PDB file of C-alpha atoms in Angstrom:
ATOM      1  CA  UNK A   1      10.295  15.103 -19.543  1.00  0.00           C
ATOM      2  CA  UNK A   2       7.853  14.110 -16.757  1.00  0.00           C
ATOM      3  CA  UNK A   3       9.636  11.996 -14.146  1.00  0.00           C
ATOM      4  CA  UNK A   4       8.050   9.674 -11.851  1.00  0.00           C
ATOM      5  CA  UNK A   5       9.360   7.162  -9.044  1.00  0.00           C
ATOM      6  CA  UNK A   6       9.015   4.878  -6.178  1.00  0.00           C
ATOM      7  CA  UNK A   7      11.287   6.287  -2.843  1.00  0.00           C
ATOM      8  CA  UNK A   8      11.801   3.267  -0.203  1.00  0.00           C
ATOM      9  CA  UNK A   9      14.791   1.607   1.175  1.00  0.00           C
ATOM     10  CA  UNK A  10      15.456  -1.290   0.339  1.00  0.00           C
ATOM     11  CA  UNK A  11      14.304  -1.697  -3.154  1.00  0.00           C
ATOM     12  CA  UNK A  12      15.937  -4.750  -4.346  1.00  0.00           C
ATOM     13  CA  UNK A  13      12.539  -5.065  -6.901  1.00  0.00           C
ATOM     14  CA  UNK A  14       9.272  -2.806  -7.969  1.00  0.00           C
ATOM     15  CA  UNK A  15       6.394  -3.931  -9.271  1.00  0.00           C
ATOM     16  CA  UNK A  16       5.594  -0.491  -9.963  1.00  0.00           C
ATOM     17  CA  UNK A  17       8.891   0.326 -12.004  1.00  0.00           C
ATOM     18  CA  UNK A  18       8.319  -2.545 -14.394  1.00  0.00           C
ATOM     19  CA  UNK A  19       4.743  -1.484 -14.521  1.00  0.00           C
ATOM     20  CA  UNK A  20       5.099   2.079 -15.728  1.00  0.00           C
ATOM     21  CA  UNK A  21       7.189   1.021 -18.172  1.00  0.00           C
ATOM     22  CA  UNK A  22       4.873  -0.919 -19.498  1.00  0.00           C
ATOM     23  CA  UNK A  23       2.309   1.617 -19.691  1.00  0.00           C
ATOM     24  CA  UNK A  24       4.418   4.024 -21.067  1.00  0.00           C
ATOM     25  CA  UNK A  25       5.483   1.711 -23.936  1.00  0.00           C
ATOM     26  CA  UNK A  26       1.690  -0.174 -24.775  1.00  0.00           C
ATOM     27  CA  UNK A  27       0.084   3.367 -24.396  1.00  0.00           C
ATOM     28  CA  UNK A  28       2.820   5.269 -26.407  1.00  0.00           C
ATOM     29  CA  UNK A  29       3.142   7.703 -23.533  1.00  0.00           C
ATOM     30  CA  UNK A  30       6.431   9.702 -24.867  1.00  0.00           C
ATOM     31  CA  UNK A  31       8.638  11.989 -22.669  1.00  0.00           C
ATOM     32  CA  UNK A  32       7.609  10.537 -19.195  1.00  0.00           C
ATOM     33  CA  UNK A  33      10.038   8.012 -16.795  1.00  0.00           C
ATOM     34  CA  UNK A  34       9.633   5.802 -13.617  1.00  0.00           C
ATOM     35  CA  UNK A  35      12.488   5.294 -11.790  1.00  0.00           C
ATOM     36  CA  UNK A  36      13.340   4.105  -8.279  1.00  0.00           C
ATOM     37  CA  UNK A  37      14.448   6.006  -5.938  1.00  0.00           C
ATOM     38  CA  UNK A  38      16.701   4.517  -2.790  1.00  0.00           C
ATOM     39  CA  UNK A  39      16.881   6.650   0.153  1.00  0.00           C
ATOM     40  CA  UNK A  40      17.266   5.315   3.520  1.00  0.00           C
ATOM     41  CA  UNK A  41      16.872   8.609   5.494  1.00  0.00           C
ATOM     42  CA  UNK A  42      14.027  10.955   4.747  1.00  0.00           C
ATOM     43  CA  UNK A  43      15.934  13.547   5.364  1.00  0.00           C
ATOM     44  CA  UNK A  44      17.576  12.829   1.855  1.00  0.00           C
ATOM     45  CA  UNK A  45      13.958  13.523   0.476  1.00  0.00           C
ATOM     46  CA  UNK A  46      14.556  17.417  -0.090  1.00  0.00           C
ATOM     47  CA  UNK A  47      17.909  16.796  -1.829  1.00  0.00           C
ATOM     48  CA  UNK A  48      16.054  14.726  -3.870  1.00  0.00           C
ATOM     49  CA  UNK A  49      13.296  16.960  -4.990  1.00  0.00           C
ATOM     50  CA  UNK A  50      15.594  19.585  -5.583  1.00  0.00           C
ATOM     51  CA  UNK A  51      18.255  17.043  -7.491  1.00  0.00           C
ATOM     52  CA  UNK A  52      14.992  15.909 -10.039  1.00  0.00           C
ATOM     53  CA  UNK A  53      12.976  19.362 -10.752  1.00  0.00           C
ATOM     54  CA  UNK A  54      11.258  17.240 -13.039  1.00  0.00           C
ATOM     55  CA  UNK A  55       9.532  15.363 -10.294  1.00  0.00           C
ATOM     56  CA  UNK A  56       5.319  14.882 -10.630  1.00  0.00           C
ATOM     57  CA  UNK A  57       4.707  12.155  -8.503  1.00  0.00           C
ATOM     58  CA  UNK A  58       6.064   9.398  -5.952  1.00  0.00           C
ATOM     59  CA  UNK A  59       4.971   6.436  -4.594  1.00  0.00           C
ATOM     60  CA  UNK A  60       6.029   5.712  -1.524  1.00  0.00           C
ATOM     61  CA  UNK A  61       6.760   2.433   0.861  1.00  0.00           C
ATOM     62  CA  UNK A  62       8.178   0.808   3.329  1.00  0.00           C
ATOM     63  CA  UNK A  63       9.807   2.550   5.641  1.00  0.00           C
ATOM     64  CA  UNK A  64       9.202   6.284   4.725  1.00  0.00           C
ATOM     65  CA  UNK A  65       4.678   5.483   4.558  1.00  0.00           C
ATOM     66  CA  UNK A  66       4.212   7.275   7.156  1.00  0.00           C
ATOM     67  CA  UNK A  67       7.425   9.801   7.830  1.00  0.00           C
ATOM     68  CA  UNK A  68       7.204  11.135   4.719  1.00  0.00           C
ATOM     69  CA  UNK A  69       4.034  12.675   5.969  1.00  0.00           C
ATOM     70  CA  UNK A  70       5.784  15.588   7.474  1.00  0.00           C
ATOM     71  CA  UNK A  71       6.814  17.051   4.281  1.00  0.00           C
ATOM     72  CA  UNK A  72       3.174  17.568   3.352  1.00  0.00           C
ATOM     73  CA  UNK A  73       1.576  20.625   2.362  1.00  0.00           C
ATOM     74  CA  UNK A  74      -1.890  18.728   2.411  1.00  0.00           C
ATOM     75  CA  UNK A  75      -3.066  14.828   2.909  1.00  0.00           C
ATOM     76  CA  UNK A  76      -6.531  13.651   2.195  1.00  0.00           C
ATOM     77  CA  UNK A  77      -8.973  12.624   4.567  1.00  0.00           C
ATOM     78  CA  UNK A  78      -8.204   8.742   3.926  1.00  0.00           C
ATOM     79  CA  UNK A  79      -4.843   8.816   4.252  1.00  0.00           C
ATOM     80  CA  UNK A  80      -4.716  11.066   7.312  1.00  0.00           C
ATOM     81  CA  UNK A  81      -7.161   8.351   8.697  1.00  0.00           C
ATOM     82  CA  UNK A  82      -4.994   5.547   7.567  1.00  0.00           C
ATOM     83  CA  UNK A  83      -1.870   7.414   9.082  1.00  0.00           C
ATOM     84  CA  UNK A  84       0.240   6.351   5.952  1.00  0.00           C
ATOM     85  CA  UNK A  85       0.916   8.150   2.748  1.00  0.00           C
ATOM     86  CA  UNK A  86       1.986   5.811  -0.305  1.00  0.00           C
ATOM     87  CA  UNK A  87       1.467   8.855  -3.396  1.00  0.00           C
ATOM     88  CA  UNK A  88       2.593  12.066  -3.682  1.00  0.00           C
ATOM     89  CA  UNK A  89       1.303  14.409  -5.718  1.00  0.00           C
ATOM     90  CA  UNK A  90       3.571  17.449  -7.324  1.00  0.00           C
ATOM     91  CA  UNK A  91       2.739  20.734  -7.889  1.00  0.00           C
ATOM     92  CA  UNK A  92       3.381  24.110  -8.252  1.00  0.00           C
ATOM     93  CA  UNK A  93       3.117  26.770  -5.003  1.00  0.00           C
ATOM     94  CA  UNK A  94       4.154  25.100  -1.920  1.00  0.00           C
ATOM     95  CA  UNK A  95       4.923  27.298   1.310  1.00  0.00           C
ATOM     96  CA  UNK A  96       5.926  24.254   3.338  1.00  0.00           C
ATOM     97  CA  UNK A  97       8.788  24.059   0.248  1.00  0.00           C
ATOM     98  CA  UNK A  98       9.621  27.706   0.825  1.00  0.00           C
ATOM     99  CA  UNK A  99      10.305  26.996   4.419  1.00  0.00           C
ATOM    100  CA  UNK A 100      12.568  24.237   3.913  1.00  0.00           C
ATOM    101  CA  UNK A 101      14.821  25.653   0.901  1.00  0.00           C
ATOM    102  CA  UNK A 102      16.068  28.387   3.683  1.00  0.00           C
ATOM    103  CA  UNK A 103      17.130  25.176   5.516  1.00  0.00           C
ATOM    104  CA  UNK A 104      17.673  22.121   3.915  1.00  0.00           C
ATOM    105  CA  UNK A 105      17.871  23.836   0.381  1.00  0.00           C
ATOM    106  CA  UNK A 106      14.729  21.553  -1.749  1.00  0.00           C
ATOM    107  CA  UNK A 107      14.532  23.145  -4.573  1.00  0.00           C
ATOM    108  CA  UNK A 108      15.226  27.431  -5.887  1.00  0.00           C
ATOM    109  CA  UNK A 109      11.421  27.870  -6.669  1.00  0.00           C
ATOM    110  CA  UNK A 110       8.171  26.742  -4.596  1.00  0.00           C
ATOM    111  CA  UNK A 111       6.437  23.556  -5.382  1.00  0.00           C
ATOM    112  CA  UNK A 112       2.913  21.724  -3.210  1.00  0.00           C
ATOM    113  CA  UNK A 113       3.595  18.282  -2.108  1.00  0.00           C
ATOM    114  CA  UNK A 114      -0.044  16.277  -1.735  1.00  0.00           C
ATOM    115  CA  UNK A 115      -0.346  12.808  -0.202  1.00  0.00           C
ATOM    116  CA  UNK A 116      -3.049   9.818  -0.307  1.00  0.00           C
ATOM    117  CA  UNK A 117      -3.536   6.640   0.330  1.00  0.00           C
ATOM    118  CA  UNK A 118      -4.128   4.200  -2.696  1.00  0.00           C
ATOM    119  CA  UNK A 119      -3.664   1.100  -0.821  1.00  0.00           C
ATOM    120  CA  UNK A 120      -7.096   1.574   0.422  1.00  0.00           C
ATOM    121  CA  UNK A 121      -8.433   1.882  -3.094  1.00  0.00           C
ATOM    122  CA  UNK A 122      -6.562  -0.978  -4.401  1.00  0.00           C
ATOM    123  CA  UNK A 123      -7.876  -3.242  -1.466  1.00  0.00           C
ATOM    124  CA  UNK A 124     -11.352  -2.246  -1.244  1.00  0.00           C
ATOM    125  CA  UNK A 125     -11.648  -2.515  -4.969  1.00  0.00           C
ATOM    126  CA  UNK A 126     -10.351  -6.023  -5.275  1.00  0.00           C
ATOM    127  CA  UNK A 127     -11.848  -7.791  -1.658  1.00  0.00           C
ATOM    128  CA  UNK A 128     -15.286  -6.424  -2.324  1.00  0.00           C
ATOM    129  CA  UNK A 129     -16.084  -8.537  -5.275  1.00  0.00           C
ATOM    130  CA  UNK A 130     -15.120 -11.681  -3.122  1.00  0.00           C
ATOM    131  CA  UNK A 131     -17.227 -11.080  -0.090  1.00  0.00           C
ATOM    132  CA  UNK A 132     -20.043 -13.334   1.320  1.00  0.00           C
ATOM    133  CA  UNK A 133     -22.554 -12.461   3.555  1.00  0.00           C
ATOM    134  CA  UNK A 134     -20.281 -14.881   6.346  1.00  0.00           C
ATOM    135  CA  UNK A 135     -17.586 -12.558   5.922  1.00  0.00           C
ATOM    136  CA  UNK A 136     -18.234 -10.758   9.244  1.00  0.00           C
ATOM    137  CA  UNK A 137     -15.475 -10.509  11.299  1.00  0.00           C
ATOM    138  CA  UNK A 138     -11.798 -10.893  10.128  1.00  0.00           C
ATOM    139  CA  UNK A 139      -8.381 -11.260  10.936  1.00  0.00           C
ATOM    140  CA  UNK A 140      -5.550  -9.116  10.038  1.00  0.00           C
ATOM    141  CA  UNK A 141      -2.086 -11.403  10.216  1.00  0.00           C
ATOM    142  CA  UNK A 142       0.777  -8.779  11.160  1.00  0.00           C
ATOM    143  CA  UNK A 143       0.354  -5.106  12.415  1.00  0.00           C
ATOM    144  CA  UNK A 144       2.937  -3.165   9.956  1.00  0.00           C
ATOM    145  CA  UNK A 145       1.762  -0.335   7.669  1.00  0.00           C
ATOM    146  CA  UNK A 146       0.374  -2.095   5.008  1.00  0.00           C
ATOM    147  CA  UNK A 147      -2.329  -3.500   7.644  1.00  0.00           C
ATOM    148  CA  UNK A 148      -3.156   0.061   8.910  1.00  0.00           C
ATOM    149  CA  UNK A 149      -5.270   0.414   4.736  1.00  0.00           C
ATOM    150  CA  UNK A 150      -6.591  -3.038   5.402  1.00  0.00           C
ATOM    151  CA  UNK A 151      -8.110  -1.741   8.796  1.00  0.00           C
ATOM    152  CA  UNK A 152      -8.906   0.871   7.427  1.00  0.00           C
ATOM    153  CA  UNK A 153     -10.780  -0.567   4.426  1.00  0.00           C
ATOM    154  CA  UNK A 154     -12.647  -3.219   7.282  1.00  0.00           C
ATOM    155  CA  UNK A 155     -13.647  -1.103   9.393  1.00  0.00           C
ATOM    156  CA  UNK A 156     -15.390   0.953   5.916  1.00  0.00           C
ATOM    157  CA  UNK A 157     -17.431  -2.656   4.835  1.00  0.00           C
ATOM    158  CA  UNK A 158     -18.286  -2.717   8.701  1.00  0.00           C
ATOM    159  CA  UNK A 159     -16.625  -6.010   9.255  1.00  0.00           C
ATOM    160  CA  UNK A 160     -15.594  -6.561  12.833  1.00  0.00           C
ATOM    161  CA  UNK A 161     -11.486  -6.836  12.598  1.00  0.00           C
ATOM    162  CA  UNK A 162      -8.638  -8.429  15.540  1.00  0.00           C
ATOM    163  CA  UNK A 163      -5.154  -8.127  14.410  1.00  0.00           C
ATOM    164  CA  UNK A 164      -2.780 -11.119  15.027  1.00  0.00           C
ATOM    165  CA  UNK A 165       0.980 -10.399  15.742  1.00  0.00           C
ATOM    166  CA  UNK A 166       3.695 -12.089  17.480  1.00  0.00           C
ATOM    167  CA  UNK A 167       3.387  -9.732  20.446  1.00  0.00           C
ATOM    168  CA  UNK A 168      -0.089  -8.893  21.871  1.00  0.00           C
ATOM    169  CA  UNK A 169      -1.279  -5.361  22.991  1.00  0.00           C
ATOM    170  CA  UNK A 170      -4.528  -3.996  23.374  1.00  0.00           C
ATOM    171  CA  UNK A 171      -6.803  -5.725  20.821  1.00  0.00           C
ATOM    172  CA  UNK A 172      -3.686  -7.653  19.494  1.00  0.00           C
ATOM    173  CA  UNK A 173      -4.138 -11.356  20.044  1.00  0.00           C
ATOM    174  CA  UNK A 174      -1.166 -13.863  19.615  1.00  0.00           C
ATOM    175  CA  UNK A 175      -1.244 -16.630  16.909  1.00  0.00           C
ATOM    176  CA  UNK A 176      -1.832 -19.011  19.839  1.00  0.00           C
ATOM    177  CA  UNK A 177      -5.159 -17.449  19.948  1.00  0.00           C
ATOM    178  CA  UNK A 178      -5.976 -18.221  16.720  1.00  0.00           C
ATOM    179  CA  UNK A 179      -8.046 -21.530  17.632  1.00  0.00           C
ATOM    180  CA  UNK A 180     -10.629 -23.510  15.406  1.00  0.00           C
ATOM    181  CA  UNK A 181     -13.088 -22.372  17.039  1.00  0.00           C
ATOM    182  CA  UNK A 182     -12.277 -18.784  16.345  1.00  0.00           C
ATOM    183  CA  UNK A 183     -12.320 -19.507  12.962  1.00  0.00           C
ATOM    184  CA  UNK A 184     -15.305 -21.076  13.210  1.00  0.00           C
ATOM    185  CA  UNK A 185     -16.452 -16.984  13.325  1.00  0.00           C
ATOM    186  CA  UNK A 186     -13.922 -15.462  11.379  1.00  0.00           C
ATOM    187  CA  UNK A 187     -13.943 -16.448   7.851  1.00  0.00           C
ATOM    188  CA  UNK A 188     -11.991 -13.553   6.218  1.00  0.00           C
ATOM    189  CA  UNK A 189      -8.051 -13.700   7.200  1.00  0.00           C
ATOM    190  CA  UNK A 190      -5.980 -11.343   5.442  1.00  0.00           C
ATOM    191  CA  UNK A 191      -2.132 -11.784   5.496  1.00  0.00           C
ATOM    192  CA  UNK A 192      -0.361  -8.207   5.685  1.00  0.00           C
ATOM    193  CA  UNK A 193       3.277 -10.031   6.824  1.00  0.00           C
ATOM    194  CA  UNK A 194       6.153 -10.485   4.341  1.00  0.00           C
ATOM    195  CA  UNK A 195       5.609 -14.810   5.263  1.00  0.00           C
ATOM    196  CA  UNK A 196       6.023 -16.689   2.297  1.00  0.00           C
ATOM    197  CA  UNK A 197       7.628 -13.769  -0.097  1.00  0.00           C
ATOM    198  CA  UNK A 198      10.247 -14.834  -2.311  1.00  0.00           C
ATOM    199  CA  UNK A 199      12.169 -16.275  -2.010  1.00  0.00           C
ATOM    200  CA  UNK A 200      11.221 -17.378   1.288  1.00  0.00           C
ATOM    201  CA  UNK A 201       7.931 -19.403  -0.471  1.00  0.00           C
ATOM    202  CA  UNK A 202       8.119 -22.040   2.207  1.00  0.00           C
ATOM    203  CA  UNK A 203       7.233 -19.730   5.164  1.00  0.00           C
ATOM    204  CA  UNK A 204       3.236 -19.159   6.159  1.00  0.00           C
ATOM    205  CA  UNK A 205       1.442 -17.668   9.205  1.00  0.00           C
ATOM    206  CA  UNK A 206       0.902 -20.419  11.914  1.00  0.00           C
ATOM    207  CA  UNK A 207      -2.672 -20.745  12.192  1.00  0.00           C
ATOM    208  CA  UNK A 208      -4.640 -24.105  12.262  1.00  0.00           C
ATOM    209  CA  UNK A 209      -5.318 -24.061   8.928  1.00  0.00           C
ATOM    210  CA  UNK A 210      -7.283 -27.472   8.965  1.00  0.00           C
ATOM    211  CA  UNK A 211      -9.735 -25.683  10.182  1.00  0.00           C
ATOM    212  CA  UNK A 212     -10.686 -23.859   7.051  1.00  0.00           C
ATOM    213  CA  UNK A 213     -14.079 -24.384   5.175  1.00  0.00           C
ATOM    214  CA  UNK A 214     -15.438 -23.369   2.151  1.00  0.00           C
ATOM    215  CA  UNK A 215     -17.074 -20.522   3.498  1.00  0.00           C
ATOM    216  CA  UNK A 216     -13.582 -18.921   4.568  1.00  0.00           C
ATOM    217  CA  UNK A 217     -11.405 -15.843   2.333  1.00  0.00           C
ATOM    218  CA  UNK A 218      -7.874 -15.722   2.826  1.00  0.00           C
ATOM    219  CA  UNK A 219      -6.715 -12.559   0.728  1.00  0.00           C
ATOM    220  CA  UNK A 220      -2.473 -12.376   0.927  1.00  0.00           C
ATOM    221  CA  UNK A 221      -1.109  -8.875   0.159  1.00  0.00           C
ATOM    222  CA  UNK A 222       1.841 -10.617  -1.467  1.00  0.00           C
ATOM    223  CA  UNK A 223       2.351 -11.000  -5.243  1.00  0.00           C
ATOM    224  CA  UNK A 224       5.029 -13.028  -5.479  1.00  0.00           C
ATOM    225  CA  UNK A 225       4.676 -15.935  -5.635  1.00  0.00           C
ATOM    226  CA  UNK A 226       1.382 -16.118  -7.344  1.00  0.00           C
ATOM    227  CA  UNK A 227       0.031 -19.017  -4.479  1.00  0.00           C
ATOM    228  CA  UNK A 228       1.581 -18.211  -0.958  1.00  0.00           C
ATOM    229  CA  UNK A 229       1.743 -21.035   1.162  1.00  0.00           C
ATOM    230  CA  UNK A 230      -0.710 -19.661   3.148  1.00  0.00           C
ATOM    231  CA  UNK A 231      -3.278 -19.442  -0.257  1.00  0.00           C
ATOM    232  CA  UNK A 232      -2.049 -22.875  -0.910  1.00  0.00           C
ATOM    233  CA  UNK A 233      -3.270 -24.097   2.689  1.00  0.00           C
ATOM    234  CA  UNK A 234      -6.251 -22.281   1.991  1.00  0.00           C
ATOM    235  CA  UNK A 235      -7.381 -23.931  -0.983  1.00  0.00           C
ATOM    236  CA  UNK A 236      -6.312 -27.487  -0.231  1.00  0.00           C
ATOM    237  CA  UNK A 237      -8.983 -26.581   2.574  1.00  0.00           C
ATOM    238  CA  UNK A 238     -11.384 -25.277  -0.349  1.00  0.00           C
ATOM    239  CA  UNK A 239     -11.498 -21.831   0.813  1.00  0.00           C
ATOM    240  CA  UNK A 240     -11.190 -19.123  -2.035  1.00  0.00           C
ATOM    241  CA  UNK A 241      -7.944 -17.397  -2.136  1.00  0.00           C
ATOM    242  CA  UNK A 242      -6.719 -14.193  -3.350  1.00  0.00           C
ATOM    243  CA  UNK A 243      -3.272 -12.591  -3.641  1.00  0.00           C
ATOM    244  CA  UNK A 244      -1.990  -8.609  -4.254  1.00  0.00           C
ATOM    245  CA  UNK A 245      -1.660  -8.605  -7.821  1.00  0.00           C
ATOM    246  CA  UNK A 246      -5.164  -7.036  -8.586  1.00  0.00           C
ATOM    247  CA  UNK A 247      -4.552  -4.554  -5.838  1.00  0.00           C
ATOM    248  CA  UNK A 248      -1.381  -3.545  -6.770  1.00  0.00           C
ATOM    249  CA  UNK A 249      -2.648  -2.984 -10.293  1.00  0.00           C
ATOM    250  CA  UNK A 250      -5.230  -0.774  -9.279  1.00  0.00           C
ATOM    251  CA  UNK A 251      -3.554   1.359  -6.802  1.00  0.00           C
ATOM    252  CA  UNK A 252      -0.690   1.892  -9.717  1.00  0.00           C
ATOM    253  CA  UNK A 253      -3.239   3.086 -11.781  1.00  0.00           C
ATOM    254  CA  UNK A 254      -4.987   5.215  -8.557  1.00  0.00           C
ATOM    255  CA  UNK A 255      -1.510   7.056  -8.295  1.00  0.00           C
ATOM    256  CA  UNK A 256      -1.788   7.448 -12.222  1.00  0.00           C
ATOM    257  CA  UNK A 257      -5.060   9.158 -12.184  1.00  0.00           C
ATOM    258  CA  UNK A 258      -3.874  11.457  -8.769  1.00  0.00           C
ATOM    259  CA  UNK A 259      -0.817  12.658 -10.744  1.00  0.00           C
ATOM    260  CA  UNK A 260      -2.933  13.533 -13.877  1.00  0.00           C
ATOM    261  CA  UNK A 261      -5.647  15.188 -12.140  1.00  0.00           C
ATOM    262  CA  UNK A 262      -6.721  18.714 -12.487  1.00  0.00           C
ATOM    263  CA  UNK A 263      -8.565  18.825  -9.064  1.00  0.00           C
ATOM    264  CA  UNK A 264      -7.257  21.069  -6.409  1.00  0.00           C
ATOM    265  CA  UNK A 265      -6.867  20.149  -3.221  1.00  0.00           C
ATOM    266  CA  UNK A 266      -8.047  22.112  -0.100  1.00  0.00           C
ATOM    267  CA  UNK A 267      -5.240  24.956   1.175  1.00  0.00           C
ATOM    268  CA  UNK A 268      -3.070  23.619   3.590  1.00  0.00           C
ATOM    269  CA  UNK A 269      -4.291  23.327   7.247  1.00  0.00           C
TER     270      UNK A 269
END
């Protein structure tokens, strides 16, 4: 049996649970489970390697993205850039495993640990398509991890990026900032904050959205609902509008592809 699983805390619902399970089934994939996986301290993580030996791969979220990283034998290049890991790869022959099962006990034999980054697959993959040449400079809504892919991803298509966040620092501007004449120059706005999430669908980002156009993108990582109220005030505005789905989708079936994958990664550094 070839177990799977999503580690987070807390997971009151997975899209990617309901997803494998899918895939299993419609693909007649036998002998292989997705199951979620509640922890809410890492330092759980080892008992739970050694409690599932039949452990390939993880995804990972909120709040463990970027903790989890210390567990790593290896990360790739995008997700070391990114600073997050949301897929783990397991393997056989890990020394950073042998280290720990003196101390925390993570499993009796050695295993490799491997992380990456699909969020910036699924988002690249899905916002290309939509671009316009006017989509030049953007605005990421809320600085939490899922917006560090989404920078990521920006920075990549060379589009100039400000976040927006209740409190500013540095390049951080405030949602006060967030003028009509500002949008006037930034016609991509990406919403990375849980606003508007079930069940909370009343809830958007305050920004003066009268002041959208046709020429203006507003891509919401959120799923559910299907229409935000922030892609709602969007399109009543006759901007095009975009939520996760698609990129949830296709970094599901990114962390598919990493688990299944003969490549070997680099030796640890």
């Amino acid at each position: 049996m070839k177990q799977y699983g999503l580690i987070g805390y807390p997971l009151t619902h997975s899209f990617s649970k309901k997803y494998f399970a899918e895939k299993f089934e419609n693909e007649k994939i036998e002998d292989h489970t997705y199951d979620l996986y509640e922890i809410d301290n890492l330092s759980n993580f080892p008992e739970l390697l050694r409690a599932n030996p039949g452990l390939c791969g993880l995804n990972v979220t909120i709040p463990h993205k970027i903790g989890v990283m210390f567990y790593l034998d290896w990360v790739h290049p995008d997700a070391k850039e990114v600073d997050a890991v949301n897929c783990i790869r397991i393997t056989a022959e890990s020394p950073i495993a042998a280290a720990f099962s003196g101390e925390v006990g993570i499993k009796d034999h050695e295993f490799r640990l491997e992380g990456f980054n699909t969020d910036v697959y699924g988002f690249e993959m899905s916002l290309k398509p939509l671009l316009g040449s006017q989509h030049t400079h953007a605005l990421v809504l809320g600085t939490g991890g899922a917006s560090r892919a989404v920078k990521y991803v920006l920075n990549k298509l060379s589009i100039y990026t400000r976040f927006v966040s209740r409190e500013t620092d540095g390049d951080r501007i405030g949602y006060a900032d967030v003028t009509p004449e500002l949008l006037s120059k930034y016609k991509l706005i990406i919403n990375t904050t849980p606003l508007g999430m079930a069940p909370n669908i009343d809830k958007c980002p305050d920004i003066p959205y009268e002041a959208l156009t046709n020429e203006h993108l507003l891509y919401d990582l959120i799923y559910n609902p299907e229409e935000t109220l922030f892609l709602q005030k969007g399109r009543e505005q006759g901007a095009a509008t975009k939520n996760g789905h698609e990129m949830l989708i296709l970094q599901a079936e990114k962390s598919w592809e990493i688990w299944n994958s003969r490549e070997i990664a680099p030796d640890a550094e």
